[in-house]
């Protein structure tokens, strides 16, 4: 597609349930990033995929969070046993890497997760 | 990653130039400066980026000091729709985090009539 697509756009879940958030990056973009943004806060890096390299998971807040990227394209962020503090907007971005040192990142509109 | 420092908020009159400063005194020689903005309830939007030279595009101009320790984003004729949070970011230069953007708190720019 023309942009980064995320689904669902909104998700309300009960505390303790697992959730999966999906990101479809721009076709051909080799790098994919997940961020989250809590209400009134800045963006917090979660995880970064680049091609076939091992992902940078340094931003995942706990072992309840995991992400995978299948076939170098679609990515799924999974949160197990959700807690109320997981409530946030989860943003995905993709970019071309390797086109010199000059490339832009395109963000999706995010998934607003509410844990009740 | 080099850290950035921005004022928490700024005001600008509609039609005037908005000059948003950013300090990145620990930037490395091969790290780029990126600017993004986020309008309420939307994902961040790319504005401009640069390495050493000043840059201009249809949205804005980026002025980087000669020592690269600071930069200024210029919106030449601010409109009400430019009201947003503006993030100045230094991009990771290498290693496993190559390409990762680290966002700070940004500057809330309010454009008023």
PDB file of C-alpha atoms in Angstrom:
ATOM      1  CA  UNK A   1       0.000   0.000   0.000  1.00  0.00           C
ATOM      2  CA  UNK A   2       0.897   3.638  -0.103  1.00  0.00           C
ATOM      3  CA  UNK A   3       1.526   3.968   3.613  1.00  0.00           C
ATOM      4  CA  UNK A   4       2.122   2.009   6.799  1.00  0.00           C
ATOM      5  CA  UNK A   5      -1.057   0.270   7.829  1.00  0.00           C
ATOM      6  CA  UNK A   6      -1.830  -0.753  11.409  1.00  0.00           C
ATOM      7  CA  UNK A   7      -4.691  -2.812  12.729  1.00  0.00           C
ATOM      8  CA  UNK A   8      -6.810  -2.633  14.679  1.00  0.00           C
ATOM      9  CA  UNK A   9      -7.008   1.132  15.048  1.00  0.00           C
ATOM     10  CA  UNK A  10      -8.548   0.726  18.487  1.00  0.00           C
ATOM     11  CA  UNK A  11      -8.484  -2.192  20.894  1.00  0.00           C
ATOM     12  CA  UNK A  12     -10.106  -2.498  24.283  1.00  0.00           C
ATOM     13  CA  UNK A  13      -9.133  -5.559  26.275  1.00  0.00           C
ATOM     14  CA  UNK A  14      -9.561  -6.882  29.757  1.00  0.00           C
ATOM     15  CA  UNK A  15      -6.638  -6.993  32.127  1.00  0.00           C
ATOM     16  CA  UNK A  16      -4.835 -10.314  31.876  1.00  0.00           C
ATOM     17  CA  UNK A  17      -5.804 -11.012  28.269  1.00  0.00           C
ATOM     18  CA  UNK A  18      -3.316 -11.319  25.418  1.00  0.00           C
ATOM     19  CA  UNK A  19      -3.451  -8.936  22.452  1.00  0.00           C
ATOM     20  CA  UNK A  20      -1.862  -8.888  19.006  1.00  0.00           C
ATOM     21  CA  UNK A  21      -1.219  -5.714  17.083  1.00  0.00           C
ATOM     22  CA  UNK A  22      -0.438  -5.821  13.385  1.00  0.00           C
ATOM     23  CA  UNK A  23       1.720  -3.629  11.175  1.00  0.00           C
ATOM     24  CA  UNK A  24       1.906  -3.719   7.369  1.00  0.00           C
ATOM     25  CA  UNK A  25       4.928  -1.681   6.310  1.00  0.00           C
ATOM     26  CA  UNK A  26       5.426   0.046   2.999  1.00  0.00           C
ATOM     27  CA  UNK A  27       6.281  -2.524   0.355  1.00  0.00           C
ATOM     28  CA  UNK A  28      10.030  -2.864  -0.057  1.00  0.00           C
ATOM     29  CA  UNK A  29      10.930  -1.181   3.203  1.00  0.00           C
ATOM     30  CA  UNK A  30      13.536  -3.300   4.920  1.00  0.00           C
ATOM     31  CA  UNK A  31      13.413  -1.710   8.361  1.00  0.00           C
ATOM     32  CA  UNK A  32      10.436  -1.790  10.730  1.00  0.00           C
ATOM     33  CA  UNK A  33      10.074  -0.168  14.134  1.00  0.00           C
ATOM     34  CA  UNK A  34       7.588  -0.327  16.974  1.00  0.00           C
ATOM     35  CA  UNK A  35       7.094   2.565  19.381  1.00  0.00           C
ATOM     36  CA  UNK A  36       4.509   3.284  22.010  1.00  0.00           C
ATOM     37  CA  UNK A  37       3.161   6.543  23.288  1.00  0.00           C
ATOM     38  CA  UNK A  38       1.377   6.810  26.604  1.00  0.00           C
ATOM     39  CA  UNK A  39      -1.094   9.625  27.142  1.00  0.00           C
ATOM     40  CA  UNK A  40       0.688  12.966  27.134  1.00  0.00           C
ATOM     41  CA  UNK A  41       4.101  11.362  26.776  1.00  0.00           C
ATOM     42  CA  UNK A  42       6.738  11.173  24.071  1.00  0.00           C
ATOM     43  CA  UNK A  43       7.453   8.169  21.897  1.00  0.00           C
ATOM     44  CA  UNK A  44       9.121   5.197  23.548  1.00  0.00           C
ATOM     45  CA  UNK A  45      11.149   2.850  21.352  1.00  0.00           C
ATOM     46  CA  UNK A  46      10.199  -0.816  21.662  1.00  0.00           C
ATOM     47  CA  UNK A  47      11.828  -2.920  18.937  1.00  0.00           C
ATOM     48  CA  UNK A  48      13.542  -2.589  15.566  1.00  0.00           C
ATOM     49  CA  UNK A  49      13.767  -5.097  12.702  1.00  0.00           C
ATOM     50  CA  UNK A  50      16.266  -4.705   9.889  1.00  0.00           C
ATOM     51  CA  UNK A  51      16.260  -7.279   7.109  1.00  0.00           C
ATOM     52  CA  UNK A  52      17.474 -10.667   8.295  1.00  0.00           C
ATOM     53  CA  UNK A  53      19.497  -9.267  11.189  1.00  0.00           C
ATOM     54  CA  UNK A  54      18.638 -10.067  14.781  1.00  0.00           C
ATOM     55  CA  UNK A  55      16.102  -7.490  15.984  1.00  0.00           C
ATOM     56  CA  UNK A  56      17.020  -4.804  18.472  1.00  0.00           C
ATOM     57  CA  UNK A  57      14.724  -5.638  21.381  1.00  0.00           C
ATOM     58  CA  UNK A  58      16.325  -3.250  23.836  1.00  0.00           C
ATOM     59  CA  UNK A  59      13.164  -1.203  24.300  1.00  0.00           C
ATOM     60  CA  UNK A  60      10.740  -3.978  25.217  1.00  0.00           C
ATOM     61  CA  UNK A  61       9.578  -3.157  28.771  1.00  0.00           C
ATOM     62  CA  UNK A  62       9.075  -6.713  29.970  1.00  0.00           C
ATOM     63  CA  UNK A  63       9.025 -10.329  28.832  1.00  0.00           C
ATOM     64  CA  UNK A  64       5.279  -9.997  28.334  1.00  0.00           C
ATOM     65  CA  UNK A  65       6.092  -8.099  25.148  1.00  0.00           C
ATOM     66  CA  UNK A  66       7.298  -9.825  22.000  1.00  0.00           C
ATOM     67  CA  UNK A  67       7.300  -9.109  18.301  1.00  0.00           C
ATOM     68  CA  UNK A  68       7.967 -10.960  15.128  1.00  0.00           C
ATOM     69  CA  UNK A  69       8.307 -10.073  11.512  1.00  0.00           C
ATOM     70  CA  UNK A  70       7.410 -12.755   9.025  1.00  0.00           C
ATOM     71  CA  UNK A  71       8.919 -12.861   5.560  1.00  0.00           C
ATOM     72  CA  UNK A  72      10.529  -9.501   6.060  1.00  0.00           C
ATOM     73  CA  UNK A  73       7.175  -7.775   5.743  1.00  0.00           C
ATOM     74  CA  UNK A  74       4.244  -7.868   8.160  1.00  0.00           C
ATOM     75  CA  UNK A  75       5.008  -7.553  11.864  1.00  0.00           C
ATOM     76  CA  UNK A  76       2.980  -8.547  14.905  1.00  0.00           C
ATOM     77  CA  UNK A  77       3.481  -7.108  18.374  1.00  0.00           C
ATOM     78  CA  UNK A  78       2.112  -9.382  21.078  1.00  0.00           C
ATOM     79  CA  UNK A  79       1.418  -8.354  24.649  1.00  0.00           C
ATOM     80  CA  UNK A  80       0.667 -11.199  27.023  1.00  0.00           C
ATOM     81  CA  UNK A  81      -1.292 -10.863  30.257  1.00  0.00           C
ATOM     82  CA  UNK A  82      -2.020  -7.206  29.614  1.00  0.00           C
ATOM     83  CA  UNK A  83      -1.843  -4.714  32.459  1.00  0.00           C
ATOM     84  CA  UNK A  84      -3.450  -1.303  32.758  1.00  0.00           C
ATOM     85  CA  UNK A  85      -0.075   0.393  32.348  1.00  0.00           C
ATOM     86  CA  UNK A  86       0.120  -1.143  28.873  1.00  0.00           C
ATOM     87  CA  UNK A  87      -2.606   1.255  27.753  1.00  0.00           C
ATOM     88  CA  UNK A  88      -1.055   3.472  25.073  1.00  0.00           C
ATOM     89  CA  UNK A  89      -0.938   4.157  21.367  1.00  0.00           C
ATOM     90  CA  UNK A  90       1.339   1.665  19.652  1.00  0.00           C
ATOM     91  CA  UNK A  91       2.982   3.098  16.558  1.00  0.00           C
ATOM     92  CA  UNK A  92       4.728   1.277  13.758  1.00  0.00           C
ATOM     93  CA  UNK A  93       7.139   2.831  11.265  1.00  0.00           C
ATOM     94  CA  UNK A  94       9.071   1.548   8.285  1.00  0.00           C
ATOM     95  CA  UNK A  95      11.972   2.813   6.226  1.00  0.00           C
ATOM     96  CA  UNK A  96      14.436   1.937   3.517  1.00  0.00           C
ATOM     97  CA  UNK A  97      17.893   1.247   4.871  1.00  0.00           C
ATOM     98  CA  UNK A  98      20.941   1.121   2.747  1.00  0.00           C
ATOM     99  CA  UNK A  99      20.009   3.871   0.332  1.00  0.00           C
ATOM    100  CA  UNK A 100      23.045   5.858   1.346  1.00  0.00           C
ATOM    101  CA  UNK A 101      22.669   7.580   4.678  1.00  0.00           C
ATOM    102  CA  UNK A 102      19.614   9.519   3.753  1.00  0.00           C
ATOM    103  CA  UNK A 103      16.197   7.961   4.221  1.00  0.00           C
ATOM    104  CA  UNK A 104      12.988   8.839   5.859  1.00  0.00           C
ATOM    105  CA  UNK A 105      10.722   6.938   8.180  1.00  0.00           C
ATOM    106  CA  UNK A 106       6.992   6.640   7.606  1.00  0.00           C
ATOM    107  CA  UNK A 107       4.739   6.101  10.588  1.00  0.00           C
ATOM    108  CA  UNK A 108       1.351   4.469  10.689  1.00  0.00           C
ATOM    109  CA  UNK A 109      -1.619   5.980  12.502  1.00  0.00           C
ATOM    110  CA  UNK A 110      -1.183   3.646  15.430  1.00  0.00           C
ATOM    111  CA  UNK A 111      -3.293   1.258  17.484  1.00  0.00           C
ATOM    112  CA  UNK A 112      -4.872   2.733  20.579  1.00  0.00           C
ATOM    113  CA  UNK A 113      -4.840   0.013  23.231  1.00  0.00           C
ATOM    114  CA  UNK A 114      -6.978   0.382  26.328  1.00  0.00           C
ATOM    115  CA  UNK A 115      -6.693  -2.192  29.094  1.00  0.00           C
ATOM    116  CA  UNK A 116      -9.664  -2.166  31.470  1.00  0.00           C
TER     117      UNK A 116
ATOM    118  CA  UNK B   1      22.707   7.896  20.692  1.00  0.00           C
ATOM    119  CA  UNK B   2      23.326  11.611  21.012  1.00  0.00           C
ATOM    120  CA  UNK B   3      20.688  13.267  23.181  1.00  0.00           C
ATOM    121  CA  UNK B   4      18.783  16.342  22.154  1.00  0.00           C
ATOM    122  CA  UNK B   5      17.456  19.241  24.194  1.00  0.00           C
ATOM    123  CA  UNK B   6      14.462  21.309  23.092  1.00  0.00           C
ATOM    124  CA  UNK B   7      12.363  23.955  24.803  1.00  0.00           C
ATOM    125  CA  UNK B   8       9.121  22.395  26.065  1.00  0.00           C
ATOM    126  CA  UNK B   9       6.885  24.921  24.356  1.00  0.00           C
ATOM    127  CA  UNK B  10       6.847  27.884  21.980  1.00  0.00           C
ATOM    128  CA  UNK B  11       4.267  30.267  20.566  1.00  0.00           C
ATOM    129  CA  UNK B  12       4.137  31.805  17.128  1.00  0.00           C
ATOM    130  CA  UNK B  13       1.766  34.193  15.388  1.00  0.00           C
ATOM    131  CA  UNK B  14       0.101  32.961  12.222  1.00  0.00           C
ATOM    132  CA  UNK B  15       2.001  34.067   9.133  1.00  0.00           C
ATOM    133  CA  UNK B  16       5.222  34.605  11.031  1.00  0.00           C
ATOM    134  CA  UNK B  17       8.296  32.408  10.888  1.00  0.00           C
ATOM    135  CA  UNK B  18       8.569  29.795  13.616  1.00  0.00           C
ATOM    136  CA  UNK B  19      12.137  29.072  14.691  1.00  0.00           C
ATOM    137  CA  UNK B  20      12.482  25.920  16.760  1.00  0.00           C
ATOM    138  CA  UNK B  21      15.891  25.342  18.373  1.00  0.00           C
ATOM    139  CA  UNK B  22      17.532  22.052  19.241  1.00  0.00           C
ATOM    140  CA  UNK B  23      20.725  21.340  21.119  1.00  0.00           C
ATOM    141  CA  UNK B  24      22.657  18.160  20.292  1.00  0.00           C
ATOM    142  CA  UNK B  25      26.094  18.884  21.685  1.00  0.00           C
ATOM    143  CA  UNK B  26      27.195  15.215  21.820  1.00  0.00           C
ATOM    144  CA  UNK B  27      26.373  14.422  18.208  1.00  0.00           C
ATOM    145  CA  UNK B  28      28.865  12.222  16.354  1.00  0.00           C
ATOM    146  CA  UNK B  29      30.356  13.128  13.004  1.00  0.00           C
ATOM    147  CA  UNK B  30      28.253  10.718  10.966  1.00  0.00           C
ATOM    148  CA  UNK B  31      24.938  11.180  12.754  1.00  0.00           C
ATOM    149  CA  UNK B  32      22.074  12.929  11.019  1.00  0.00           C
ATOM    150  CA  UNK B  33      19.648  15.392  12.571  1.00  0.00           C
ATOM    151  CA  UNK B  34      16.001  14.611  11.850  1.00  0.00           C
ATOM    152  CA  UNK B  35      12.895  16.641  12.556  1.00  0.00           C
ATOM    153  CA  UNK B  36       9.436  15.150  12.914  1.00  0.00           C
ATOM    154  CA  UNK B  37       6.177  16.567  14.088  1.00  0.00           C
ATOM    155  CA  UNK B  38       3.116  15.004  15.607  1.00  0.00           C
ATOM    156  CA  UNK B  39      -0.281  16.541  15.310  1.00  0.00           C
ATOM    157  CA  UNK B  40      -2.760  15.436  17.934  1.00  0.00           C
ATOM    158  CA  UNK B  41      -3.921  11.829  17.547  1.00  0.00           C
ATOM    159  CA  UNK B  42      -1.775  11.178  14.491  1.00  0.00           C
ATOM    160  CA  UNK B  43       1.490   9.332  13.907  1.00  0.00           C
ATOM    161  CA  UNK B  44       4.674  11.410  13.615  1.00  0.00           C
ATOM    162  CA  UNK B  45       5.279  13.070  10.267  1.00  0.00           C
ATOM    163  CA  UNK B  46       8.706  13.479   8.708  1.00  0.00           C
ATOM    164  CA  UNK B  47       9.694  17.114   8.088  1.00  0.00           C
ATOM    165  CA  UNK B  48      13.348  17.350   7.133  1.00  0.00           C
ATOM    166  CA  UNK B  49      16.804  16.020   7.923  1.00  0.00           C
ATOM    167  CA  UNK B  50      20.427  17.052   7.448  1.00  0.00           C
ATOM    168  CA  UNK B  51      24.030  16.194   8.187  1.00  0.00           C
ATOM    169  CA  UNK B  52      26.198  19.296   7.864  1.00  0.00           C
ATOM    170  CA  UNK B  53      24.711  21.631   5.298  1.00  0.00           C
ATOM    171  CA  UNK B  54      21.569  23.674   5.641  1.00  0.00           C
ATOM    172  CA  UNK B  55      18.580  22.042   4.008  1.00  0.00           C
ATOM    173  CA  UNK B  56      15.300  23.317   2.612  1.00  0.00           C
ATOM    174  CA  UNK B  57      12.212  21.575   1.330  1.00  0.00           C
ATOM    175  CA  UNK B  58       8.592  22.481   0.747  1.00  0.00           C
ATOM    176  CA  UNK B  59       7.805  22.249   4.438  1.00  0.00           C
ATOM    177  CA  UNK B  60      10.707  23.839   6.239  1.00  0.00           C
ATOM    178  CA  UNK B  61      14.356  24.836   6.418  1.00  0.00           C
ATOM    179  CA  UNK B  62      16.981  23.296   8.645  1.00  0.00           C
ATOM    180  CA  UNK B  63      19.944  25.345   9.815  1.00  0.00           C
ATOM    181  CA  UNK B  64      22.799  23.376  11.383  1.00  0.00           C
ATOM    182  CA  UNK B  65      25.614  25.227  13.115  1.00  0.00           C
ATOM    183  CA  UNK B  66      29.136  24.733  11.832  1.00  0.00           C
ATOM    184  CA  UNK B  67      30.149  22.740  14.912  1.00  0.00           C
ATOM    185  CA  UNK B  68      26.914  20.681  14.507  1.00  0.00           C
ATOM    186  CA  UNK B  69      26.114  21.039  18.189  1.00  0.00           C
ATOM    187  CA  UNK B  70      22.782  22.707  17.541  1.00  0.00           C
ATOM    188  CA  UNK B  71      20.217  23.247  14.832  1.00  0.00           C
ATOM    189  CA  UNK B  72      17.109  25.292  14.126  1.00  0.00           C
ATOM    190  CA  UNK B  73      13.998  24.235  12.285  1.00  0.00           C
ATOM    191  CA  UNK B  74      12.347  27.120  10.476  1.00  0.00           C
ATOM    192  CA  UNK B  75       8.738  27.129   9.355  1.00  0.00           C
ATOM    193  CA  UNK B  76       8.786  30.259   7.177  1.00  0.00           C
ATOM    194  CA  UNK B  77       5.092  31.153   7.328  1.00  0.00           C
ATOM    195  CA  UNK B  78       3.418  29.317  10.174  1.00  0.00           C
ATOM    196  CA  UNK B  79      -0.265  28.430   9.884  1.00  0.00           C
ATOM    197  CA  UNK B  80      -2.732  27.233  12.489  1.00  0.00           C
ATOM    198  CA  UNK B  81      -2.313  23.709  11.095  1.00  0.00           C
ATOM    199  CA  UNK B  82       1.355  23.777  12.090  1.00  0.00           C
ATOM    200  CA  UNK B  83       0.343  23.556  15.754  1.00  0.00           C
ATOM    201  CA  UNK B  84       1.962  20.284  16.835  1.00  0.00           C
ATOM    202  CA  UNK B  85       4.723  18.693  18.886  1.00  0.00           C
ATOM    203  CA  UNK B  86       8.040  19.007  17.064  1.00  0.00           C
ATOM    204  CA  UNK B  87      10.736  16.432  17.698  1.00  0.00           C
ATOM    205  CA  UNK B  88      14.421  16.916  17.016  1.00  0.00           C
ATOM    206  CA  UNK B  89      16.151  13.542  16.754  1.00  0.00           C
ATOM    207  CA  UNK B  90      19.672  12.350  16.142  1.00  0.00           C
ATOM    208  CA  UNK B  91      19.772   9.083  14.278  1.00  0.00           C
ATOM    209  CA  UNK B  92      21.902   6.174  15.456  1.00  0.00           C
ATOM    210  CA  UNK B  93      25.019   5.922  13.322  1.00  0.00           C
ATOM    211  CA  UNK B  94      25.882   2.257  13.488  1.00  0.00           C
ATOM    212  CA  UNK B  95      25.811  -1.061  15.269  1.00  0.00           C
ATOM    213  CA  UNK B  96      22.686  -3.079  15.828  1.00  0.00           C
ATOM    214  CA  UNK B  97      20.702   0.087  16.500  1.00  0.00           C
ATOM    215  CA  UNK B  98      21.548   1.609  13.137  1.00  0.00           C
ATOM    216  CA  UNK B  99      18.591   3.601  11.967  1.00  0.00           C
ATOM    217  CA  UNK B 100      16.741   3.665  15.290  1.00  0.00           C
ATOM    218  CA  UNK B 101      15.157   6.987  16.180  1.00  0.00           C
ATOM    219  CA  UNK B 102      15.187   8.017  19.834  1.00  0.00           C
ATOM    220  CA  UNK B 103      12.487  10.580  20.555  1.00  0.00           C
ATOM    221  CA  UNK B 104      12.771  13.164  23.309  1.00  0.00           C
ATOM    222  CA  UNK B 105       9.917  15.217  24.740  1.00  0.00           C
ATOM    223  CA  UNK B 106       9.821  17.635  21.832  1.00  0.00           C
ATOM    224  CA  UNK B 107       8.588  21.228  21.619  1.00  0.00           C
ATOM    225  CA  UNK B 108       4.891  22.004  21.670  1.00  0.00           C
ATOM    226  CA  UNK B 109       4.450  24.716  19.053  1.00  0.00           C
ATOM    227  CA  UNK B 110       1.241  26.683  19.278  1.00  0.00           C
ATOM    228  CA  UNK B 111       0.405  28.924  16.331  1.00  0.00           C
ATOM    229  CA  UNK B 112      -2.177  31.541  17.239  1.00  0.00           C
ATOM    230  CA  UNK B 113      -4.212  33.884  15.038  1.00  0.00           C
TER     231      UNK B 113
END
